[in-house]
Tab-separated table of C-alpha atoms in Angstrom:
chain	number	residue	atom	x	y	z
Q	1	UNK	CA	-19.635	-27.767	-16.391
Q	2	UNK	CA	-19.174	-26.927	-18.594
Q	3	UNK	CA	-21.763	-24.229	-18.378
Q	4	UNK	CA	-20.604	-23.350	-15.391
Q	5	UNK	CA	-17.333	-22.151	-16.802
Q	6	UNK	CA	-19.157	-20.585	-19.574
Q	7	UNK	CA	-20.877	-18.680	-16.056
Q	8	UNK	CA	-17.994	-18.086	-14.671
Q	9	UNK	CA	-16.285	-16.622	-17.219
Q	10	UNK	CA	-19.448	-14.538	-18.318
Q	11	UNK	CA	-19.563	-13.432	-14.279
Q	12	UNK	CA	-16.433	-12.382	-13.942
Q	13	UNK	CA	-15.713	-10.348	-17.465
Q	14	UNK	CA	-18.887	-7.959	-16.526
Q	15	UNK	CA	-17.836	-7.484	-12.540
Q	16	UNK	CA	-20.824	-9.718	-11.958
Q	17	UNK	CA	-18.606	-11.065	-8.449
Q	18	UNK	CA	-19.913	-10.635	-5.253
Q	19	UNK	CA	-23.357	-10.350	-2.996
Q	20	UNK	CA	-22.960	-8.276	-0.329
Q	21	UNK	CA	-22.872	-4.152	-0.163
Q	22	UNK	CA	-20.372	-2.038	-1.144
Q	23	UNK	CA	-17.993	-2.001	1.593
Q	24	UNK	CA	-14.511	1.060	2.103
Q	25	UNK	CA	-12.104	-0.146	0.738
Q	26	UNK	CA	-9.064	-0.813	3.914
Q	27	UNK	CA	-5.909	-2.790	2.872
Q	28	UNK	CA	-3.517	-0.396	2.559
Q	29	UNK	CA	-1.763	-1.053	-0.590
Q	30	UNK	CA	-4.966	-0.237	-2.038
Q	31	UNK	CA	-7.216	2.829	0.218
Q	32	UNK	CA	-6.849	5.764	-1.359
Q	33	UNK	CA	-4.307	4.861	-3.645
Q	34	UNK	CA	-6.825	4.042	-6.533
Q	35	UNK	CA	-9.391	6.535	-7.437
Q	36	UNK	CA	-12.262	4.932	-5.922
Q	37	UNK	CA	-12.818	4.005	-2.562
Q	38	UNK	CA	-15.381	1.080	-2.297
Q	39	UNK	CA	-15.747	-2.746	-3.061
Q	40	UNK	CA	-17.651	-5.624	-3.131
Q	41	UNK	CA	-16.642	-9.256	-1.320
Q	42	UNK	CA	-16.726	-12.288	-1.980
Q	43	UNK	CA	-14.446	-11.295	-5.248
Q	44	UNK	CA	-13.676	-13.680	-8.129
Q	45	UNK	CA	-11.185	-15.329	-6.238
Q	46	UNK	CA	-13.871	-16.044	-3.218
Q	47	UNK	CA	-12.584	-13.969	-0.746
Q	48	UNK	CA	-15.102	-12.674	1.809
Q	49	UNK	CA	-12.918	-10.317	3.987
Q	50	UNK	CA	-10.300	-7.833	3.659
Q	51	UNK	CA	-8.270	-9.908	6.010
Q	52	UNK	CA	-8.154	-12.170	3.249
Q	53	UNK	CA	-7.501	-9.734	0.783
Q	54	UNK	CA	-4.667	-8.488	2.346
Q	55	UNK	CA	-3.150	-11.543	2.997
Q	56	UNK	CA	-3.166	-12.304	-1.321
Q	57	UNK	CA	-1.833	-9.519	-2.531
Q	58	UNK	CA	0.530	-8.464	0.473
Q	59	UNK	CA	3.101	-10.059	-1.550
Q	60	UNK	CA	3.205	-7.089	-3.967
Q	61	UNK	CA	3.659	-4.092	-2.035
Q	62	UNK	CA	7.214	-3.747	-2.237
Q	63	UNK	CA	6.485	-4.006	-6.236
Q	64	UNK	CA	3.456	-1.321	-6.015
Q	65	UNK	CA	5.795	1.156	-3.554
Q	66	UNK	CA	9.321	0.762	-6.218
Q	67	UNK	CA	6.235	1.734	-8.591
Q	68	UNK	CA	8.045	-0.608	-11.879
Q	69	UNK	CA	4.868	0.235	-13.443
Q	70	UNK	CA	2.611	3.144	-13.137
Q	71	UNK	CA	-0.630	0.639	-13.886
Q	72	UNK	CA	0.732	-2.487	-10.957
Q	73	UNK	CA	-1.745	-1.148	-7.986
Q	74	UNK	CA	-4.391	-0.703	-9.604
Q	75	UNK	CA	-3.996	-4.460	-12.308
Q	76	UNK	CA	-3.858	-5.997	-8.241
Q	77	UNK	CA	-5.855	-4.125	-5.700
Q	78	UNK	CA	-8.334	-3.129	-8.972
Q	79	UNK	CA	-8.515	-7.529	-9.418
Q	80	UNK	CA	-8.875	-8.871	-5.911
Q	81	UNK	CA	-11.247	-5.345	-4.502
Q	82	UNK	CA	-13.053	-4.638	-7.941
Q	83	UNK	CA	-14.532	-1.243	-7.402
Q	84	UNK	CA	-18.129	-1.089	-5.944
Q	85	UNK	CA	-20.462	2.103	-6.665
Q	86	UNK	CA	-23.194	2.332	-3.645
Q	87	UNK	CA	-26.367	1.559	-5.720
Q	88	UNK	CA	-25.189	-0.300	-8.504
Q	89	UNK	CA	-25.708	-3.932	-8.838
Q	90	UNK	CA	-21.754	-5.020	-10.529
Q	91	UNK	CA	-18.338	-4.217	-9.846
Q	92	UNK	CA	-15.276	-2.883	-12.181
Q	93	UNK	CA	-12.704	-5.033	-12.646
Q	94	UNK	CA	-9.718	-3.618	-14.146
Q	95	UNK	CA	-9.406	-3.168	-18.123
Q	96	UNK	CA	-7.387	-5.561	-20.695
Q	97	UNK	CA	-4.835	-2.587	-21.635
Q	98	UNK	CA	-4.522	-1.659	-17.346
Q	99	UNK	CA	-2.916	-4.745	-16.757
Q	100	UNK	CA	-1.551	-5.725	-19.915
Q	101	UNK	CA	0.970	-2.567	-19.726
Q	102	UNK	CA	1.647	-3.388	-15.621
Q	103	UNK	CA	2.516	-7.234	-16.936
Q	104	UNK	CA	5.081	-5.762	-19.578
Q	105	UNK	CA	5.782	-3.060	-17.160
Q	106	UNK	CA	6.465	-5.209	-13.920
Q	107	UNK	CA	7.432	-9.075	-15.120
Q	108	UNK	CA	10.892	-8.721	-15.027
Q	109	UNK	CA	10.961	-7.121	-12.001
Q	110	UNK	CA	8.845	-9.581	-10.376
Q	111	UNK	CA	11.642	-12.368	-11.804
Q	112	UNK	CA	14.141	-10.128	-9.862
Q	113	UNK	CA	12.407	-9.917	-6.991
Q	114	UNK	CA	12.287	-14.169	-7.083
Q	115	UNK	CA	8.912	-14.005	-8.526
Q	116	UNK	CA	6.934	-13.741	-11.529
Q	117	UNK	CA	3.588	-12.714	-13.132
Q	118	UNK	CA	0.869	-14.670	-11.349
Q	119	UNK	CA	-1.185	-15.416	-14.922
Q	120	UNK	CA	-3.559	-18.128	-13.018
Q	121	UNK	CA	-5.493	-14.685	-11.256
Q	122	UNK	CA	-3.706	-11.571	-13.413
Q	123	UNK	CA	-4.751	-13.885	-16.913
Q	124	UNK	CA	-5.647	-9.974	-18.979
Q	125	UNK	CA	-7.084	-11.125	-22.245
Q	126	UNK	CA	-9.983	-11.925	-19.326
Q	127	UNK	CA	-10.538	-8.059	-18.588
Q	128	UNK	CA	-12.637	-7.069	-20.908
Q	129	UNK	CA	-11.220	-4.228	-23.342
Q	130	UNK	CA	-12.252	-0.467	-22.432
Q	131	UNK	CA	-14.318	-0.285	-25.625
Q	132	UNK	CA	-16.437	-2.999	-24.293
Q	133	UNK	CA	-18.330	-1.245	-20.885
Q	134	UNK	CA	-17.331	0.388	-17.824
Q	135	UNK	CA	-13.928	-0.755	-16.539
Q	136	UNK	CA	-10.685	0.662	-14.339
Q	137	UNK	CA	-8.966	2.425	-17.154
Q	138	UNK	CA	-5.272	2.821	-16.979
Q	139	UNK	CA	-3.787	5.815	-14.098
Q	140	UNK	CA	-3.997	8.984	-15.590
Q	141	UNK	CA	-0.946	10.547	-16.674
Q	142	UNK	CA	-1.117	13.447	-13.421
Q	143	UNK	CA	-1.902	10.648	-11.084
Q	144	UNK	CA	1.922	8.573	-12.327
Q	145	UNK	CA	4.428	8.489	-9.537
Q	146	UNK	CA	7.152	10.611	-9.332
Q	147	UNK	CA	9.997	9.611	-10.142
Q	148	UNK	CA	12.986	8.758	-7.208
Q	149	UNK	CA	14.429	11.442	-5.864
Q	150	UNK	CA	16.829	12.100	-3.095
Q	151	UNK	CA	16.119	14.741	-0.989
Q	152	UNK	CA	19.401	14.968	2.508
Q	153	UNK	CA	17.858	16.267	5.621
Q	154	UNK	CA	14.434	18.671	3.952
Q	155	UNK	CA	11.959	20.153	6.585
Q	156	UNK	CA	9.425	17.732	7.427
Q	157	UNK	CA	6.206	18.901	6.131
Q	158	UNK	CA	4.330	15.802	5.779
Q	159	UNK	CA	0.694	16.928	7.288
Q	160	UNK	CA	0.744	13.209	10.097
Q	161	UNK	CA	4.132	14.630	11.526
Q	162	UNK	CA	3.137	18.831	12.565
Q	163	UNK	CA	5.154	19.891	15.413
Q	164	UNK	CA	6.609	16.641	15.818
Q	165	UNK	CA	10.828	17.177	17.102
Q	166	UNK	CA	13.160	16.732	14.637
Q	167	UNK	CA	11.746	18.621	12.436
Q	168	UNK	CA	13.941	16.857	9.640
Q	169	UNK	CA	13.080	13.990	7.227
Q	170	UNK	CA	15.695	12.751	4.969
Q	171	UNK	CA	13.957	9.923	1.006
Q	172	UNK	CA	13.510	7.931	-0.043
Q	173	UNK	CA	12.339	5.276	2.922
Q	174	UNK	CA	13.437	2.142	3.542
Q	175	UNK	CA	11.009	1.130	1.573
Q	176	UNK	CA	12.532	3.506	-1.773
Q	177	UNK	CA	8.964	6.193	-1.594
Q	178	UNK	CA	10.271	9.502	-2.090
Q	179	UNK	CA	6.949	10.614	-3.909
Q	180	UNK	CA	5.952	13.017	-1.176
Q	181	UNK	CA	1.676	13.124	-2.549
Q	182	UNK	CA	1.765	8.764	-1.696
Q	183	UNK	CA	3.268	8.952	0.790
Q	184	UNK	CA	1.226	11.411	2.551
Q	185	UNK	CA	-2.424	9.442	1.314
Q	186	UNK	CA	-0.019	6.091	2.925
Q	187	UNK	CA	-0.237	8.397	6.754
Q	188	UNK	CA	-3.026	9.433	6.925
Q	189	UNK	CA	-4.442	6.361	6.695
Q	190	UNK	CA	-3.384	5.825	10.318
Q	191	UNK	CA	-5.029	9.461	11.461
Q	192	UNK	CA	-7.971	7.433	13.191
Q	193	UNK	CA	-5.446	5.372	14.609
Q	194	UNK	CA	-3.831	8.327	16.079
Q	195	UNK	CA	-6.454	10.291	17.097
Q	196	UNK	CA	-6.957	7.207	19.637
Q	197	UNK	CA	-3.886	8.239	20.757
Q	198	UNK	CA	-3.074	4.257	21.600
Q	199	UNK	CA	0.524	4.943	22.223
Q	200	UNK	CA	2.280	8.211	22.598
Q	201	UNK	CA	4.580	7.204	20.288
Q	202	UNK	CA	2.656	6.118	17.704
Q	203	UNK	CA	3.372	9.289	15.367
Q	204	UNK	CA	7.226	9.098	16.399
Q	205	UNK	CA	7.466	5.698	14.497
Q	206	UNK	CA	4.786	6.776	11.984
Q	207	UNK	CA	7.089	9.568	10.765
Q	208	UNK	CA	10.487	8.489	11.251
Q	209	UNK	CA	9.093	4.698	8.966
Q	210	UNK	CA	6.905	7.089	6.668
Q	211	UNK	CA	10.474	9.852	6.503
Q	212	UNK	CA	12.915	9.008	8.281
Q	213	UNK	CA	15.353	11.266	10.476
Q	214	UNK	CA	17.841	13.322	9.238
Q	215	UNK	CA	22.090	12.414	11.026
Q	216	UNK	CA	24.565	14.759	10.949
Q	217	UNK	CA	26.945	12.052	9.885
Q	218	UNK	CA	27.788	9.717	6.900
Q	219	UNK	CA	24.536	7.075	7.922
Q	220	UNK	CA	22.065	7.906	4.916
Q	221	UNK	CA	18.749	8.601	7.659
Q	222	UNK	CA	17.566	7.061	10.685
Q	223	UNK	CA	14.653	5.114	11.794
Q	224	UNK	CA	13.259	4.354	15.559
Q	225	UNK	CA	14.350	1.899	17.369
Q	226	UNK	CA	12.633	-2.181	17.649
Q	227	UNK	CA	11.421	-0.824	21.074
Q	228	UNK	CA	9.253	1.677	20.418
Q	229	UNK	CA	8.408	-0.031	17.731
Q	230	UNK	CA	7.435	-3.318	20.122
Q	231	UNK	CA	5.517	-0.635	22.893
Q	232	UNK	CA	3.447	0.668	20.275
Q	233	UNK	CA	2.332	-2.403	18.750
Q	234	UNK	CA	1.801	-3.615	21.911
Q	235	UNK	CA	-0.191	-0.876	22.858
Q	236	UNK	CA	-2.376	-0.511	20.047
Q	237	UNK	CA	-3.318	-3.588	17.951
Q	238	UNK	CA	-6.599	-4.251	18.817
Q	239	UNK	CA	-7.353	-1.246	18.712
Q	240	UNK	CA	-6.138	-1.286	14.433
Q	241	UNK	CA	-7.210	-4.026	14.537
Q	242	UNK	CA	-11.634	-2.714	15.636
Q	243	UNK	CA	-10.406	0.510	13.225
Q	244	UNK	CA	-9.287	-1.828	9.948
Q	245	UNK	CA	-11.892	-4.275	9.512
Q	246	UNK	CA	-9.807	-6.508	11.743
Q	247	UNK	CA	-6.586	-6.532	8.779
Q	248	UNK	CA	-3.350	-7.325	11.045
Q	249	UNK	CA	-0.896	-5.268	12.030
Q	250	UNK	CA	1.059	-3.549	8.703
Q	251	UNK	CA	3.345	-4.817	7.547
Q	252	UNK	CA	5.545	-2.172	7.219
Q	253	UNK	CA	5.389	-1.505	11.156
Q	254	UNK	CA	6.444	-4.890	11.781
Q	255	UNK	CA	9.008	-4.153	14.257
Q	256	UNK	CA	11.033	-7.107	13.265
Q	257	UNK	CA	12.383	-4.012	10.460
Q	258	UNK	CA	13.692	-1.367	12.878
Q	259	UNK	CA	17.135	-1.741	14.857
Q	260	UNK	CA	17.033	-2.093	18.251
Q	261	UNK	CA	18.812	0.070	20.402
Q	262	UNK	CA	21.561	-0.090	22.274
Q	263	UNK	CA	25.400	2.122	23.575
Q	264	UNK	CA	26.021	2.467	19.140
Q	265	UNK	CA	21.991	2.265	18.426
Q	266	UNK	CA	21.760	3.312	15.402
Q	267	UNK	CA	17.868	4.078	15.608
Q	268	UNK	CA	16.282	7.061	17.680
Q	269	UNK	CA	13.638	6.997	20.130
Q	270	UNK	CA	11.739	9.653	21.317
Q	271	UNK	CA	13.405	10.558	23.856
Q	272	UNK	CA	17.226	10.892	22.597
Q	273	UNK	CA	16.494	11.836	19.703
Q	274	UNK	CA	16.782	15.784	19.897
Q	275	UNK	CA	21.144	13.978	21.089
Q	276	UNK	CA	21.546	11.906	18.119
Q	277	UNK	CA	19.341	14.011	15.902
Q	278	UNK	CA	20.146	16.010	12.786
Q	279	UNK	CA	18.069	19.696	14.275
Protein backbone atom coordinates (compact mmCIF):
# COMPACT_ATOMS: atom_id res chain seq x y z
CA UNK A 1 0.00 0.00 0.00
CA UNK A 2 2.80 2.41 0.89
CA UNK A 3 4.54 1.67 -2.41
CA UNK A 4 1.36 2.49 -4.37
CA UNK A 5 1.00 5.76 -2.48
CA UNK A 6 4.65 6.65 -3.10
CA UNK A 7 4.32 5.97 -6.82
CA UNK A 8 1.15 8.10 -7.01
CA UNK A 9 2.91 11.01 -5.33
CA UNK A 10 5.90 10.74 -7.67
CA UNK A 11 3.62 10.65 -10.71
CA UNK A 12 1.72 13.71 -9.50
CA UNK A 13 4.88 15.70 -8.85
CA UNK A 14 6.32 14.86 -12.26
CA UNK A 15 3.12 15.37 -14.21
CA UNK A 16 2.95 11.81 -15.52
CA UNK A 17 -0.77 11.18 -15.20
CA UNK A 18 -2.63 10.39 -18.40
CA UNK A 19 -1.76 7.77 -20.97
CA UNK A 20 -3.72 9.01 -23.97
CA UNK A 21 -2.86 11.37 -26.78
CA UNK A 22 -3.05 15.13 -26.39
CA UNK A 23 -6.54 16.48 -26.93
CA UNK A 24 -7.78 20.01 -27.42
CA UNK A 25 -9.06 21.78 -24.31
CA UNK A 26 -12.82 22.21 -24.72
CA UNK A 27 -14.03 23.07 -21.19
CA UNK A 28 -15.34 26.66 -21.57
CA UNK A 29 -13.93 28.12 -18.34
CA UNK A 30 -10.45 27.06 -19.49
CA UNK A 31 -10.50 27.08 -23.30
CA UNK A 32 -8.38 29.92 -24.67
CA UNK A 33 -7.95 31.42 -21.20
CA UNK A 34 -5.02 29.55 -19.65
CA UNK A 35 -2.12 29.96 -22.09
CA UNK A 36 -2.15 26.44 -23.53
CA UNK A 37 -4.45 24.56 -25.88
CA UNK A 38 -4.07 20.83 -25.23
CA UNK A 39 -4.41 18.43 -22.34
CA UNK A 40 -4.15 14.71 -21.65
CA UNK A 41 -6.57 12.52 -19.73
CA UNK A 42 -7.07 10.70 -17.45
CA UNK A 43 -5.99 13.27 -14.90
CA UNK A 44 -4.82 12.66 -11.34
CA UNK A 45 -8.45 12.30 -10.19
CA UNK A 46 -9.29 9.59 -12.70
CA UNK A 47 -11.39 11.79 -14.98
CA UNK A 48 -11.28 10.28 -18.44
CA UNK A 49 -13.41 12.85 -20.28
CA UNK A 50 -13.68 16.61 -20.32
CA UNK A 51 -17.36 16.25 -19.50
CA UNK A 52 -16.32 14.82 -16.13
CA UNK A 53 -13.83 17.65 -15.66
CA UNK A 54 -16.48 20.23 -16.49
CA UNK A 55 -18.81 18.80 -13.85
CA UNK A 56 -15.99 18.82 -11.28
CA UNK A 57 -14.90 22.44 -11.75
CA UNK A 58 -18.13 24.15 -12.85
CA UNK A 59 -18.71 25.46 -9.30
CA UNK A 60 -15.51 27.51 -9.51
CA UNK A 61 -16.52 29.36 -12.69
CA UNK A 62 -17.99 32.41 -10.89
CA UNK A 63 -14.78 32.86 -8.91
CA UNK A 64 -12.77 32.73 -12.11
CA UNK A 65 -14.93 35.42 -13.69
CA UNK A 66 -14.91 37.68 -10.64
CA UNK A 67 -11.12 37.26 -10.57
CA UNK A 68 -10.54 36.45 -6.91
CA UNK A 69 -6.93 36.06 -8.04
CA UNK A 70 -5.18 36.12 -11.40
CA UNK A 71 -3.80 32.59 -10.88
CA UNK A 72 -7.02 30.91 -9.75
CA UNK A 73 -8.21 29.91 -13.22
CA UNK A 74 -4.77 28.55 -14.14
CA UNK A 75 -4.53 26.59 -10.89
CA UNK A 76 -7.93 24.92 -11.28
CA UNK A 77 -7.72 24.31 -15.02
CA UNK A 78 -4.08 23.26 -14.89
CA UNK A 79 -4.79 20.73 -12.15
CA UNK A 80 -7.82 19.12 -13.78
CA UNK A 81 -6.67 19.61 -17.39
CA UNK A 82 -2.86 19.48 -17.21
CA UNK A 83 -0.97 20.96 -20.10
CA UNK A 84 0.02 18.50 -22.79
CA UNK A 85 2.52 19.28 -25.54
CA UNK A 86 2.31 17.08 -28.65
CA UNK A 87 5.30 14.78 -28.79
CA UNK A 88 5.91 14.85 -25.03
CA UNK A 89 5.25 11.94 -22.69
CA UNK A 90 4.57 14.17 -19.69
CA UNK A 91 2.07 16.81 -18.71
CA UNK A 92 2.54 20.06 -16.80
CA UNK A 93 0.67 20.89 -13.61
CA UNK A 94 0.60 24.29 -11.90
CA UNK A 95 3.73 25.36 -10.06
CA UNK A 96 3.56 25.43 -6.29
CA UNK A 97 3.90 29.23 -6.37
CA UNK A 98 0.98 29.51 -8.80
CA UNK A 99 -1.24 27.49 -6.49
CA UNK A 100 -0.27 29.22 -3.25
CA UNK A 101 -0.80 32.70 -4.71
CA UNK A 102 -4.29 31.66 -5.88
CA UNK A 103 -5.07 30.16 -2.48
CA UNK A 104 -4.02 33.33 -0.64
CA UNK A 105 -6.13 35.46 -2.96
CA UNK A 106 -9.26 33.31 -3.19
CA UNK A 107 -9.77 31.48 0.10
CA UNK A 108 -11.71 34.37 1.63
CA UNK A 109 -13.99 34.85 -1.39
CA UNK A 110 -14.64 31.13 -1.62
CA UNK A 111 -15.67 31.15 2.02
CA UNK A 112 -17.96 34.14 1.42
CA UNK A 113 -19.55 32.17 -1.42
CA UNK A 114 -20.30 29.24 0.86
CA UNK A 115 -17.36 27.16 -0.24
CA UNK A 116 -13.75 26.72 0.83
CA UNK A 117 -10.37 26.07 -0.71
CA UNK A 118 -10.42 22.43 -1.95
CA UNK A 119 -7.35 21.20 -0.08
CA UNK A 120 -7.84 17.58 -1.14
CA UNK A 121 -7.77 18.49 -4.82
CA UNK A 122 -5.62 21.62 -4.81
CA UNK A 123 -3.07 20.86 -2.11
CA UNK A 124 -0.39 23.30 -3.16
CA UNK A 125 2.63 21.67 -1.56
CA UNK A 126 2.09 18.63 -3.81
CA UNK A 127 3.13 20.68 -6.82
CA UNK A 128 6.76 21.22 -7.79
CA UNK A 129 8.43 24.58 -7.34
CA UNK A 130 9.32 26.68 -10.37
CA UNK A 131 13.01 25.92 -9.96
CA UNK A 132 12.39 22.16 -9.83
CA UNK A 133 11.38 21.81 -13.46
CA UNK A 134 8.61 22.32 -15.96
CA UNK A 135 5.29 23.53 -14.50
CA UNK A 136 2.61 26.16 -15.16
CA UNK A 137 4.16 29.36 -13.90
CA UNK A 138 2.13 32.26 -12.45
CA UNK A 139 0.17 34.36 -14.94
CA UNK A 140 2.32 37.11 -16.51
CA UNK A 141 1.40 40.66 -15.58
CA UNK A 142 0.34 41.45 -19.16
CA UNK A 143 -2.36 38.75 -18.93
CA UNK A 144 -3.71 39.83 -15.57
CA UNK A 145 -7.47 40.57 -15.81
CA UNK A 146 -8.25 44.26 -15.74
CA UNK A 147 -10.14 45.74 -12.78
CA UNK A 148 -13.94 45.79 -12.95
CA UNK A 149 -15.19 48.81 -14.83
CA UNK A 150 -18.66 50.13 -15.59
CA UNK A 151 -19.44 51.10 -19.17
CA UNK A 152 -23.05 52.06 -19.88
CA UNK A 153 -24.51 52.26 -23.37
CA UNK A 154 -21.30 51.96 -25.35
CA UNK A 155 -20.99 50.76 -28.91
CA UNK A 156 -20.72 46.98 -29.09
CA UNK A 157 -17.30 46.21 -30.55
CA UNK A 158 -17.20 42.46 -29.96
CA UNK A 159 -16.54 40.68 -33.23
CA UNK A 160 -19.17 37.99 -32.59
CA UNK A 161 -21.78 40.77 -32.38
CA UNK A 162 -20.87 42.33 -35.72
CA UNK A 163 -23.94 43.59 -37.62
CA UNK A 164 -26.20 42.83 -34.66
CA UNK A 165 -29.00 45.32 -34.05
CA UNK A 166 -29.10 47.17 -31.72
CA UNK A 167 -25.35 47.90 -31.69
CA UNK A 168 -25.20 49.20 -28.08
CA UNK A 169 -24.17 47.28 -24.97
CA UNK A 170 -23.46 47.70 -21.26
CA UNK A 171 -20.80 46.19 -18.99
CA UNK A 172 -20.28 44.51 -16.61
CA UNK A 173 -22.53 41.63 -17.56
CA UNK A 174 -24.43 39.40 -15.13
CA UNK A 175 -21.27 37.39 -14.48
CA UNK A 176 -19.42 40.55 -13.37
CA UNK A 177 -17.19 40.45 -16.42
CA UNK A 178 -15.97 43.74 -17.82
CA UNK A 179 -12.57 42.83 -19.28
CA UNK A 180 -13.30 43.03 -23.00
CA UNK A 181 -10.24 40.93 -23.88
CA UNK A 182 -11.44 37.97 -21.80
CA UNK A 183 -15.07 38.35 -22.90
CA UNK A 184 -13.96 38.32 -26.54
CA UNK A 185 -12.00 35.11 -26.00
CA UNK A 186 -14.94 33.42 -24.32
CA UNK A 187 -17.44 34.52 -26.96
CA UNK A 188 -15.16 33.27 -29.73
CA UNK A 189 -15.55 29.75 -28.33
CA UNK A 190 -19.02 29.75 -29.90
CA UNK A 191 -17.95 30.62 -33.46
CA UNK A 192 -18.12 26.99 -34.65
CA UNK A 193 -21.67 26.78 -33.29
CA UNK A 194 -22.64 30.05 -34.96
CA UNK A 195 -21.29 28.77 -38.27
CA UNK A 196 -23.73 25.86 -38.17
CA UNK A 197 -26.66 28.32 -38.18
CA UNK A 198 -28.48 25.99 -35.78
CA UNK A 199 -30.82 28.87 -34.86
CA UNK A 200 -31.26 32.34 -36.27
CA UNK A 201 -31.23 33.94 -32.80
CA UNK A 202 -28.08 32.33 -31.42
CA UNK A 203 -26.04 35.49 -32.06
CA UNK A 204 -28.70 37.59 -30.33
CA UNK A 205 -28.62 35.29 -27.29
CA UNK A 206 -24.82 35.23 -27.03
CA UNK A 207 -24.39 38.97 -27.41
CA UNK A 208 -27.22 39.80 -25.04
CA UNK A 209 -25.67 37.48 -22.46
CA UNK A 210 -22.02 38.49 -22.60
CA UNK A 211 -22.62 42.14 -23.55
CA UNK A 212 -26.18 42.91 -22.40
CA UNK A 213 -28.29 45.45 -24.21
CA UNK A 214 -28.58 49.05 -23.08
CA UNK A 215 -31.92 50.50 -22.08
CA UNK A 216 -32.87 54.19 -21.95
CA UNK A 217 -34.43 54.14 -18.47
CA UNK A 218 -32.88 53.30 -15.10
CA UNK A 219 -32.63 49.55 -15.72
CA UNK A 220 -28.86 48.80 -15.77
CA UNK A 221 -29.14 46.47 -18.73
CA UNK A 222 -31.56 44.18 -20.53
CA UNK A 223 -31.01 40.48 -21.15
CA UNK A 224 -32.54 38.27 -23.81
CA UNK A 225 -35.90 36.78 -22.88
CA UNK A 226 -36.10 33.25 -21.52
CA UNK A 227 -38.27 32.20 -24.45
CA UNK A 228 -35.49 33.15 -26.88
CA UNK A 229 -32.99 31.15 -24.86
CA UNK A 230 -35.24 28.08 -24.77
CA UNK A 231 -35.81 28.18 -28.53
CA UNK A 232 -32.07 28.47 -29.21
CA UNK A 233 -31.17 25.71 -26.74
CA UNK A 234 -33.75 23.33 -28.17
CA UNK A 235 -32.46 23.87 -31.70
CA UNK A 236 -28.73 23.91 -30.94
CA UNK A 237 -28.17 21.50 -28.05
CA UNK A 238 -27.32 18.38 -30.04
CA UNK A 239 -25.15 20.37 -32.44
CA UNK A 240 -23.32 21.88 -29.48
CA UNK A 241 -22.64 18.46 -27.97
CA UNK A 242 -21.32 17.18 -31.27
CA UNK A 243 -18.96 20.11 -31.71
CA UNK A 244 -17.68 20.31 -28.12
CA UNK A 245 -16.97 16.71 -27.23
CA UNK A 246 -20.28 15.93 -25.57
CA UNK A 247 -20.11 18.80 -23.09
CA UNK A 248 -23.44 19.85 -21.54
CA UNK A 249 -25.13 23.10 -22.56
CA UNK A 250 -23.04 25.85 -20.91
CA UNK A 251 -24.07 26.99 -17.44
CA UNK A 252 -23.91 30.61 -18.57
CA UNK A 253 -26.58 29.91 -21.18
CA UNK A 254 -28.99 28.03 -18.92
CA UNK A 255 -32.37 29.54 -19.61
CA UNK A 256 -33.50 29.92 -15.99
CA UNK A 257 -31.05 32.84 -15.78
CA UNK A 258 -33.18 34.97 -18.10
CA UNK A 259 -36.43 36.82 -17.31
CA UNK A 260 -39.56 35.70 -19.07
CA UNK A 261 -41.22 37.98 -21.61
CA UNK A 262 -44.59 39.59 -21.00
CA UNK A 263 -46.50 42.85 -20.90
CA UNK A 264 -44.13 44.31 -18.29
CA UNK A 265 -41.13 42.55 -19.69
CA UNK A 266 -37.63 43.55 -18.63
CA UNK A 267 -36.07 41.42 -21.33
CA UNK A 268 -35.43 41.71 -25.03
CA UNK A 269 -36.65 39.52 -27.87
CA UNK A 270 -35.20 39.83 -31.39
CA UNK A 271 -38.45 41.10 -32.88
CA UNK A 272 -38.91 43.94 -30.40
CA UNK A 273 -35.33 44.90 -29.60
CA UNK A 274 -35.42 48.13 -31.60
CA UNK A 275 -38.49 49.39 -29.81
CA UNK A 276 -37.37 48.87 -26.24
CA UNK A 277 -33.63 49.37 -26.45
CA UNK A 278 -31.69 52.54 -26.82
CA UNK A 279 -30.18 53.12 -30.25
